[in-house]
Amino acid sequence: MNEKNALADITFIVTKDCQLACKYCYLVGKNSKERMTFEIAKQAVTFILNDSRMKSYEGVIWDFIGGEPFLEIDLIENICNYIKTEMYKLDHPWFDNYYFNFTTNGINYDSPKVQSFIKNNLSHLSVSITLDGTEVKHNINRIYRSNGSGSYADVIKNVPLWLEQFRDEGTKVTISSVDIPYICESVLHLYSIGIHQVHINVVFEDVWKQGDDELFQQQLMNLADKIIDGCYYDDYTCSFFSEHIGKPLDPVRNNQNWCGAGMMLSVDAAGNFYPCTRFAGYSLRSKKPIIIGNVWDGIDKNKLRPFLTLDRTTQSPQECIDCEVASGCAWCQGENYDAADTNTIYQRSIAICKMHKARVRANNYYWNKLYRKLELEGKREEFEENKKEAKDVIC
């Protein structure tokens, strides 16, 4: 965890409670008992701000998750105030180079305490509300724990306020087997309510059925037609379509690990450190947690070391290394561990293989159709120049 000029990524698991019981959620151990205390949080902050390895980072993302993090807004406000005060007192290099990051279900986004926190921290804050698409698609999976009813109505009412405060934020959409038929209309629905960036992915778990990949490809091709014919590509994005996926990867030049496990740090209510939230107990179906330290004793380098050796070839089967469309095929280190035959982090799960290949086929269709249209309209050069300028701004 000492890559120079990168952003440190610190995650506080402030609660394991949530109003929802989303059917695709990887957090299998949600409960209302395990919540972080302010004392544990302070100890974690003190360790992190004084750890010499952390100071090699230029800045930091302080990430707060649950469950639903905003259920603990009082605790979060205390933690954030403590972080800011300590960074000032230490004249820390992160003092003006930090973000507080949240992904929320959006249900209590408009509450007075949440809104007060947002207004007090707006210049150093990133908040994303999870909205899965149309009411039908959202309510298939994102249901209340108490009665099984859908949560769409209680989330959508807060979207205008969220977009007013975070106009450049996107939403994250998750695809599971049962809601594949709603992909196209859901992305268009999100565009229609003012969300310009749709970050979307399939679940990594082995839930896919025969024929899901074909249906998935057709939905993405339908979406490609709608985006291109409707000229949405000028102002809207969908992460399923990227020019950087679907190519072979040189195992020497492109051997990076997809996941950041080991480069991140998560802390739970008990004060334990994890290489990623997915290695905490409430994220695992069949394996024991992997703890790499705690807030009192720091990080055990020997327990961290295996994560720092991870790359593509150390964990991928040969078919993945030789795959002609390997680029963009993702994996989750925690799911690799949870699904492995043994207690290893070096066995890559390939549950999404067919889904990735279907995405690549639809992605090729998208870019071929888009560039043909732009060529006919004489706009390809302008389009590519605009893309370059946008990339330069991001960099």
Tab-separated table of C-alpha atoms in Angstrom:
chain	number	residue	atom	x	y	z
A	1	MET	CA	0.000	0.000	0.000
A	2	ASN	CA	2.659	2.470	-0.934
A	3	GLU	CA	2.309	3.361	-4.603
A	4	LYS	CA	3.578	6.894	-4.965
A	5	ASN	CA	1.222	9.535	-6.346
A	6	ALA	CA	-1.866	7.332	-5.966
A	7	LEU	CA	-4.865	7.921	-3.739
A	8	ALA	CA	-5.096	5.907	-0.557
A	9	ASP	CA	-8.438	4.117	-0.238
A	10	ILE	CA	-9.665	3.694	3.340
A	11	THR	CA	-13.039	2.082	4.044
A	12	PHE	CA	-14.989	2.286	7.296
A	13	ILE	CA	-17.646	-0.404	7.699
A	14	VAL	CA	-19.736	1.778	9.980
A	15	THR	CA	-22.703	-0.602	10.165
A	16	LYS	CA	-23.843	-3.959	8.861
A	17	ASP	CA	-27.468	-2.878	9.007
A	18	CYS	CA	-29.616	-1.898	6.011
A	19	GLN	CA	-33.273	-1.194	5.303
A	20	LEU	CA	-33.071	-3.379	2.198
A	21	ALA	CA	-32.434	-7.050	1.501
A	22	CYS	CA	-31.316	-6.828	-2.120
A	23	LYS	CA	-31.480	-10.282	-3.667
A	24	TYR	CA	-28.124	-9.983	-5.447
A	25	CYS	CA	-26.237	-8.409	-2.523
A	26	TYR	CA	-22.921	-10.076	-1.695
A	27	LEU	CA	-23.250	-8.957	1.936
A	28	VAL	CA	-24.699	-12.178	3.302
A	29	GLY	CA	-24.170	-11.317	6.974
A	30	LYS	CA	-26.070	-8.061	7.408
A	31	ASN	CA	-27.285	-7.434	10.932
A	32	SER	CA	-28.349	-4.596	13.204
A	33	LYS	CA	-25.893	-5.373	16.022
A	34	GLU	CA	-22.453	-4.683	14.561
A	35	ARG	CA	-21.931	-0.930	14.357
A	36	MET	CA	-18.677	0.944	14.694
A	37	THR	CA	-18.009	3.019	17.794
A	38	PHE	CA	-16.418	6.436	17.624
A	39	GLU	CA	-13.503	5.162	19.722
A	40	ILE	CA	-12.662	2.433	17.193
A	41	ALA	CA	-12.947	4.935	14.345
A	42	LYS	CA	-10.624	7.407	16.104
A	43	GLN	CA	-8.057	4.682	16.721
A	44	ALA	CA	-8.172	3.736	13.028
A	45	VAL	CA	-7.773	7.361	11.925
A	46	THR	CA	-4.872	7.902	14.311
A	47	PHE	CA	-3.054	4.836	13.004
A	48	ILE	CA	-3.656	5.707	9.340
A	49	LEU	CA	-2.628	9.365	9.599
A	50	ASN	CA	0.575	8.481	11.426
A	51	ASP	CA	1.591	5.469	9.351
A	52	SER	CA	4.692	6.330	7.317
A	53	ARG	CA	3.623	4.150	4.380
A	54	MET	CA	0.367	6.051	4.023
A	55	LYS	CA	2.174	9.374	3.698
A	56	SER	CA	3.586	8.268	0.349
A	57	TYR	CA	0.123	8.770	-1.125
A	58	GLU	CA	-0.734	12.217	-2.454
A	59	GLY	CA	-4.321	12.075	-1.210
A	60	VAL	CA	-6.993	9.842	0.255
A	61	ILE	CA	-10.534	8.627	-0.282
A	62	TRP	CA	-12.318	8.032	2.998
A	63	ASP	CA	-15.056	5.575	2.056
A	64	PHE	CA	-18.040	4.869	4.328
A	65	ILE	CA	-20.127	1.769	3.734
A	66	GLY	CA	-22.631	-0.501	5.394
A	67	GLY	CA	-25.140	-1.971	5.065
A	68	GLU	CA	-26.509	1.469	4.476
A	69	PRO	CA	-23.959	4.047	5.706
A	70	PHE	CA	-26.398	6.928	6.194
A	71	LEU	CA	-28.138	4.939	8.952
A	72	GLU	CA	-25.125	6.047	11.016
A	73	ILE	CA	-25.002	9.683	9.954
A	74	ASP	CA	-24.279	10.958	13.494
A	75	LEU	CA	-21.286	8.634	13.795
A	76	ILE	CA	-20.102	9.515	10.286
A	77	GLU	CA	-20.256	13.227	11.013
A	78	ASN	CA	-18.180	12.732	14.161
A	79	ILE	CA	-15.608	10.635	12.279
A	80	CYS	CA	-15.311	13.127	9.426
A	81	ASN	CA	-14.925	16.054	11.821
A	82	TYR	CA	-12.220	14.141	13.668
A	83	ILE	CA	-10.414	13.322	10.407
A	84	LYS	CA	-10.410	16.969	9.321
A	85	THR	CA	-9.252	18.176	12.734
A	86	GLU	CA	-6.436	15.629	12.970
A	87	MET	CA	-5.219	16.299	9.424
A	88	TYR	CA	-5.065	20.003	10.276
A	89	LYS	CA	-3.249	19.448	13.577
A	90	LEU	CA	-0.706	17.177	11.909
A	91	ASP	CA	-0.268	19.497	8.941
A	92	HIS	CA	-0.878	16.305	6.979
A	93	PRO	CA	-0.261	16.246	3.207
A	94	TRP	CA	-3.839	14.999	2.795
A	95	PHE	CA	-5.319	18.063	4.517
A	96	ASP	CA	-6.714	19.548	1.313
A	97	ASN	CA	-6.520	16.456	-0.861
A	98	TYR	CA	-9.224	14.121	0.353
A	99	TYR	CA	-12.736	12.958	-0.421
A	100	PHE	CA	-15.469	11.442	1.689
A	101	ASN	CA	-17.151	8.851	-0.508
A	102	PHE	CA	-20.578	7.240	-0.138
A	103	THR	CA	-22.740	4.834	-2.082
A	104	THR	CA	-26.233	4.925	-0.622
A	105	ASN	CA	-29.570	3.269	-1.290
A	106	GLY	CA	-31.005	6.791	-1.238
A	107	ILE	CA	-33.904	6.108	1.098
A	108	ASN	CA	-33.013	8.640	3.795
A	109	TYR	CA	-31.007	10.948	1.534
A	110	ASP	CA	-33.366	13.873	2.161
A	111	SER	CA	-33.277	13.585	5.962
A	112	PRO	CA	-32.227	16.797	7.759
A	113	LYS	CA	-29.098	15.235	9.291
A	114	VAL	CA	-27.880	13.782	5.986
A	115	GLN	CA	-28.532	17.064	4.202
A	116	SER	CA	-26.728	19.038	6.885
A	117	PHE	CA	-23.699	16.757	6.560
A	118	ILE	CA	-23.724	17.120	2.763
A	119	LYS	CA	-23.885	20.905	2.895
A	120	ASN	CA	-21.036	21.064	5.413
A	121	ASN	CA	-18.748	18.837	3.327
A	122	LEU	CA	-19.883	19.420	-0.246
A	123	SER	CA	-16.516	20.503	-1.658
A	124	HIS	CA	-14.879	17.244	-0.519
A	125	LEU	CA	-17.774	14.859	-1.009
A	126	SER	CA	-18.844	12.216	-3.513
A	127	VAL	CA	-22.249	10.571	-3.134
A	128	SER	CA	-23.798	8.032	-5.480
A	129	ILE	CA	-27.369	6.791	-5.157
A	130	THR	CA	-28.038	3.265	-6.382
A	131	LEU	CA	-30.998	3.165	-8.739
A	132	ASP	CA	-31.294	-0.029	-10.758
A	133	GLY	CA	-33.364	1.343	-13.641
A	134	THR	CA	-37.098	1.250	-14.231
A	135	GLU	CA	-39.474	0.680	-11.357
A	136	VAL	CA	-39.993	-2.909	-12.502
A	137	LYS	CA	-36.289	-3.742	-12.680
A	138	HIS	CA	-35.381	-1.904	-9.464
A	139	ASN	CA	-38.147	-3.597	-7.481
A	140	ILE	CA	-37.211	-7.088	-8.649
A	141	ASN	CA	-34.101	-7.104	-6.471
A	142	ARG	CA	-33.970	-3.994	-4.289
A	143	ILE	CA	-36.645	-4.870	-1.760
A	144	TYR	CA	-37.311	-3.910	1.857
A	145	ARG	CA	-36.097	-6.355	4.457
A	146	SER	CA	-39.194	-5.789	6.583
A	147	ASN	CA	-41.925	-6.710	4.089
A	148	GLY	CA	-40.374	-7.568	0.729
A	149	SER	CA	-41.851	-4.581	-1.073
A	150	GLY	CA	-39.912	-2.653	-3.710
A	151	SER	CA	-37.982	0.484	-2.765
A	152	TYR	CA	-38.155	2.390	-6.075
A	153	ALA	CA	-40.736	4.974	-4.994
A	154	ASP	CA	-38.766	5.924	-1.886
A	155	VAL	CA	-35.530	6.304	-3.850
A	156	ILE	CA	-36.739	8.105	-6.976
A	157	LYS	CA	-38.237	10.952	-4.942
A	158	ASN	CA	-34.737	11.879	-3.763
A	159	VAL	CA	-33.024	11.742	-7.167
A	160	PRO	CA	-33.772	15.378	-8.179
A	161	LEU	CA	-32.181	16.674	-4.962
A	162	TRP	CA	-29.186	14.378	-5.419
A	163	LEU	CA	-28.658	15.476	-9.032
A	164	GLU	CA	-28.932	19.114	-7.992
A	165	GLN	CA	-26.106	18.573	-5.501
A	166	PHE	CA	-24.010	16.057	-7.479
A	167	ARG	CA	-24.808	16.717	-11.117
A	168	ASP	CA	-21.730	14.855	-12.400
A	169	GLU	CA	-22.218	11.701	-10.344
A	170	GLY	CA	-23.442	8.487	-11.905
A	171	THR	CA	-25.483	5.631	-10.585
A	172	LYS	CA	-24.476	1.994	-10.333
A	173	VAL	CA	-26.734	-0.642	-11.879
A	174	THR	CA	-26.320	-4.329	-11.103
A	175	ILE	CA	-27.484	-7.061	-13.472
A	176	SER	CA	-28.516	-10.512	-12.309
A	177	SER	CA	-30.042	-13.380	-14.261
A	178	VAL	CA	-33.650	-12.481	-13.548
A	179	ASP	CA	-33.528	-8.838	-14.668
A	180	ILE	CA	-31.615	-9.167	-17.959
A	181	PRO	CA	-34.775	-8.448	-20.021
A	182	TYR	CA	-34.973	-4.936	-18.536
A	183	ILE	CA	-31.447	-3.674	-19.298
A	184	CYS	CA	-32.197	-1.564	-22.365
A	185	GLU	CA	-35.261	0.196	-21.039
A	186	SER	CA	-33.625	0.715	-17.651
A	187	VAL	CA	-30.570	2.549	-19.003
A	188	LEU	CA	-32.806	4.761	-21.145
A	189	HIS	CA	-35.003	5.427	-18.122
A	190	LEU	CA	-32.000	6.591	-16.104
A	191	TYR	CA	-31.020	8.922	-18.942
A	192	SER	CA	-34.559	10.292	-19.033
A	193	ILE	CA	-34.496	11.356	-15.379
A	194	GLY	CA	-31.230	13.237	-15.784
A	195	ILE	CA	-28.550	10.684	-14.905
A	196	HIS	CA	-25.798	11.027	-17.513
A	197	GLN	CA	-23.383	8.351	-16.309
A	198	VAL	CA	-24.604	4.797	-15.851
A	199	HIS	CA	-22.034	2.484	-14.281
A	200	ILE	CA	-23.320	-1.018	-14.837
A	201	ASN	CA	-22.023	-4.521	-14.254
A	202	VAL	CA	-23.119	-8.122	-13.890
A	203	VAL	CA	-22.792	-9.857	-10.535
A	204	PHE	CA	-19.622	-11.922	-10.155
A	205	GLU	CA	-21.316	-14.814	-8.377
A	206	ASP	CA	-22.170	-18.017	-10.256
A	207	VAL	CA	-25.868	-17.288	-10.826
A	208	TRP	CA	-26.003	-17.440	-14.618
A	209	LYS	CA	-28.324	-19.805	-16.487
A	210	GLN	CA	-28.219	-21.373	-19.919
A	211	GLY	CA	-29.047	-18.758	-22.530
A	212	ASP	CA	-28.475	-15.741	-20.272
A	213	ASP	CA	-25.510	-14.654	-22.380
A	214	GLU	CA	-27.580	-14.629	-25.595
A	215	LEU	CA	-30.358	-12.601	-23.976
A	216	PHE	CA	-27.754	-10.274	-22.469
A	217	GLN	CA	-26.148	-9.679	-25.857
A	218	GLN	CA	-29.504	-8.913	-27.466
A	219	GLN	CA	-30.413	-6.423	-24.749
A	220	LEU	CA	-27.091	-4.635	-25.199
A	221	MET	CA	-27.499	-4.547	-28.965
A	222	ASN	CA	-30.992	-3.093	-28.527
A	223	LEU	CA	-29.501	-0.510	-26.184
A	224	ALA	CA	-26.750	0.254	-28.706
A	225	ASP	CA	-29.379	0.949	-31.357
A	226	LYS	CA	-31.297	3.271	-29.038
A	227	ILE	CA	-28.200	5.184	-27.914
A	228	ILE	CA	-26.856	5.650	-31.429
A	229	ASP	CA	-30.151	6.335	-33.204
A	230	GLY	CA	-31.145	8.748	-30.451
A	231	CYS	CA	-27.716	10.459	-30.376
A	232	TYR	CA	-27.353	9.854	-26.640
A	233	TYR	CA	-23.634	9.202	-27.118
A	234	ASP	CA	-22.953	12.951	-27.169
A	235	ASP	CA	-23.929	13.549	-23.530
A	236	TYR	CA	-24.557	10.185	-21.892
A	237	THR	CA	-22.418	7.159	-21.081
A	238	CYS	CA	-23.018	3.515	-20.270
A	239	SER	CA	-20.028	1.582	-18.972
A	240	PHE	CA	-20.998	-1.560	-20.894
A	241	PHE	CA	-19.696	0.133	-24.046
A	242	SER	CA	-15.961	0.822	-24.127
A	243	GLU	CA	-13.370	0.822	-26.890
A	244	HIS	CA	-10.833	-0.698	-24.505
A	245	ILE	CA	-12.455	-4.103	-24.020
A	246	GLY	CA	-12.481	-7.279	-26.042
A	247	LYS	CA	-8.819	-7.474	-27.071
A	248	PRO	CA	-6.113	-10.038	-26.241
A	249	LEU	CA	-3.731	-9.153	-23.421
A	250	ASP	CA	0.004	-9.623	-23.438
A	251	PRO	CA	0.740	-11.553	-20.205
A	252	VAL	CA	4.010	-9.632	-19.817
A	253	ARG	CA	2.925	-6.072	-20.581
A	254	ASN	CA	-0.623	-6.377	-19.245
A	255	ASN	CA	-0.329	-8.513	-16.155
A	256	GLN	CA	-1.950	-6.269	-13.569
A	257	ASN	CA	-4.440	-7.517	-11.040
A	258	TRP	CA	-7.935	-6.262	-11.888
A	259	CYS	CA	-8.907	-5.777	-8.270
A	260	GLY	CA	-7.322	-3.426	-5.729
A	261	ALA	CA	-7.377	-5.853	-2.813
A	262	GLY	CA	-4.230	-5.299	-0.774
A	263	MET	CA	-3.870	-1.762	-2.092
A	264	MET	CA	-6.929	-0.723	-0.098
A	265	LEU	CA	-7.645	-0.913	3.612
A	266	SER	CA	-10.955	-1.646	5.332
A	267	VAL	CA	-11.759	-1.479	9.030
A	268	ASP	CA	-14.789	-2.949	10.786
A	269	ALA	CA	-16.621	-2.389	14.057
A	270	ALA	CA	-14.240	-4.698	15.931
A	271	GLY	CA	-11.221	-2.679	14.764
A	272	ASN	CA	-9.939	-5.350	12.396
A	273	PHE	CA	-8.187	-4.422	9.144
A	274	TYR	CA	-8.955	-6.213	5.870
A	275	PRO	CA	-7.316	-5.973	2.417
A	276	CYS	CA	-10.781	-5.219	1.054
A	277	THR	CA	-14.325	-5.229	2.413
A	278	ARG	CA	-15.023	-8.463	0.547
A	279	PHE	CA	-12.716	-10.306	2.959
A	280	ALA	CA	-14.747	-9.312	6.034
A	281	GLY	CA	-16.949	-12.015	7.513
A	282	TYR	CA	-20.287	-10.540	6.484
A	283	SER	CA	-19.178	-10.624	2.818
A	284	LEU	CA	-18.281	-14.324	2.705
A	285	ARG	CA	-20.583	-17.277	2.108
A	286	SER	CA	-18.261	-20.177	2.869
A	287	LYS	CA	-14.817	-18.925	3.872
A	288	LYS	CA	-13.318	-17.426	7.008
A	289	PRO	CA	-12.424	-13.712	7.072
A	290	ILE	CA	-8.878	-12.691	6.165
A	291	ILE	CA	-7.703	-10.192	8.772
A	292	ILE	CA	-4.404	-8.407	8.095
A	293	GLY	CA	-4.139	-6.410	11.311
A	294	ASN	CA	-6.046	-4.162	13.671
A	295	VAL	CA	-6.234	-0.551	14.822
A	296	TRP	CA	-4.025	-1.166	17.895
A	297	ASP	CA	-1.192	-3.248	16.434
A	298	GLY	CA	-1.229	-2.010	12.845
A	299	ILE	CA	-0.834	-4.114	9.704
A	300	ASP	CA	0.853	-7.511	9.639
A	301	LYS	CA	3.115	-7.330	6.575
A	302	ASN	CA	3.281	-11.111	6.258
A	303	LYS	CA	-0.511	-11.361	6.040
A	304	LEU	CA	-0.635	-8.536	3.508
A	305	ARG	CA	2.210	-9.810	1.319
A	306	PRO	CA	0.201	-12.455	-0.647
A	307	PHE	CA	-2.179	-9.744	-1.877
A	308	LEU	CA	0.701	-7.616	-3.132
A	309	THR	CA	1.922	-10.492	-5.338
A	310	LEU	CA	-1.414	-10.916	-7.115
A	311	ASP	CA	-1.485	-10.355	-10.842
A	312	ARG	CA	-3.409	-11.713	-13.800
A	313	THR	CA	-1.262	-14.764	-14.514
A	314	THR	CA	-0.837	-15.927	-10.909
A	315	GLN	CA	-4.561	-16.600	-10.562
A	316	SER	CA	-5.983	-17.077	-14.067
A	317	PRO	CA	-6.485	-20.433	-15.804
A	318	GLN	CA	-4.683	-20.780	-19.131
A	319	GLU	CA	-7.885	-20.233	-21.103
A	320	CYS	CA	-8.136	-16.732	-19.596
A	321	ILE	CA	-4.495	-15.918	-20.298
A	322	ASP	CA	-4.901	-17.017	-23.946
A	323	CYS	CA	-8.371	-15.491	-24.381
A	324	GLU	CA	-8.667	-13.337	-27.521
A	325	VAL	CA	-11.145	-10.967	-25.822
A	326	ALA	CA	-9.511	-10.825	-22.381
A	327	SER	CA	-9.319	-7.054	-21.937
A	328	GLY	CA	-12.117	-5.710	-19.781
A	329	CYS	CA	-12.978	-9.077	-18.252
A	330	ALA	CA	-13.261	-8.263	-14.562
A	331	TRP	CA	-12.983	-10.255	-11.387
A	332	CYS	CA	-13.505	-9.691	-7.688
A	333	GLN	CA	-10.725	-10.927	-5.415
A	334	GLY	CA	-13.134	-11.630	-2.599
A	335	GLU	CA	-15.383	-13.695	-4.849
A	336	ASN	CA	-12.335	-15.569	-6.153
A	337	TYR	CA	-11.504	-16.504	-2.567
A	338	ASP	CA	-15.095	-17.338	-1.612
A	339	ALA	CA	-15.691	-19.530	-4.663
A	340	ALA	CA	-12.284	-21.267	-4.654
A	341	ASP	CA	-11.918	-24.991	-4.043
A	342	THR	CA	-9.471	-24.299	-1.212
A	343	ASN	CA	-8.609	-21.348	1.048
A	344	THR	CA	-6.633	-19.605	-1.664
A	345	ILE	CA	-6.756	-16.149	-3.172
A	346	TYR	CA	-4.994	-17.411	-6.316
A	347	GLN	CA	-7.927	-19.166	-8.024
A	348	ARG	CA	-9.834	-16.891	-10.373
A	349	SER	CA	-13.574	-17.395	-10.642
A	350	ILE	CA	-14.724	-17.556	-14.268
A	351	ALA	CA	-18.477	-17.465	-13.622
A	352	ILE	CA	-18.944	-14.385	-15.827
A	353	CYS	CA	-16.927	-15.712	-18.803
A	354	LYS	CA	-19.896	-16.148	-21.161
A	355	MET	CA	-21.392	-12.841	-20.046
A	356	HIS	CA	-18.146	-10.997	-20.798
A	357	LYS	CA	-17.930	-12.540	-24.261
A	358	ALA	CA	-21.532	-11.548	-24.938
A	359	ARG	CA	-20.729	-8.019	-23.842
A	360	VAL	CA	-17.752	-7.920	-26.206
A	361	ARG	CA	-19.886	-8.976	-29.169
A	362	ALA	CA	-22.452	-6.277	-28.377
A	363	ASN	CA	-19.689	-3.754	-27.761
A	364	ASN	CA	-18.199	-4.439	-31.212
A	365	TYR	CA	-21.640	-3.943	-32.718
A	366	TYR	CA	-22.000	-0.618	-30.874
A	367	TRP	CA	-18.707	0.905	-32.034
A	368	ASN	CA	-19.011	-0.370	-35.603
A	369	LYS	CA	-22.481	1.134	-35.937
A	370	LEU	CA	-21.517	4.393	-34.238
A	371	TYR	CA	-18.458	4.995	-36.408
A	372	ARG	CA	-20.358	4.137	-39.584
A	373	LYS	CA	-22.945	6.744	-38.670
A	374	LEU	CA	-20.327	9.361	-37.804
A	375	GLU	CA	-18.467	8.688	-41.059
A	376	LEU	CA	-21.637	9.194	-43.101
A	377	GLU	CA	-22.381	12.413	-41.238
A	378	GLY	CA	-18.783	13.634	-41.502
A	379	LYS	CA	-18.530	13.887	-37.724
A	380	ARG	CA	-16.077	11.145	-36.800
A	381	GLU	CA	-13.050	13.420	-36.525
A	382	GLU	CA	-14.984	15.865	-34.333
A	383	PHE	CA	-16.246	13.014	-32.140
A	384	GLU	CA	-12.764	11.609	-31.607
A	385	GLU	CA	-11.358	15.046	-30.831
A	386	ASN	CA	-14.061	15.621	-28.215
A	387	LYS	CA	-13.227	12.257	-26.649
A	388	LYS	CA	-9.566	13.187	-26.503
A	389	GLU	CA	-10.333	16.516	-24.854
A	390	ALA	CA	-12.587	14.841	-22.291
A	391	LYS	CA	-9.842	12.315	-21.482
A	392	ASP	CA	-7.281	15.102	-21.092
A	393	VAL	CA	-9.582	16.888	-18.643
A	394	ILE	CA	-9.986	13.715	-16.566
A	395	CYS	CA	-6.241	13.048	-16.555
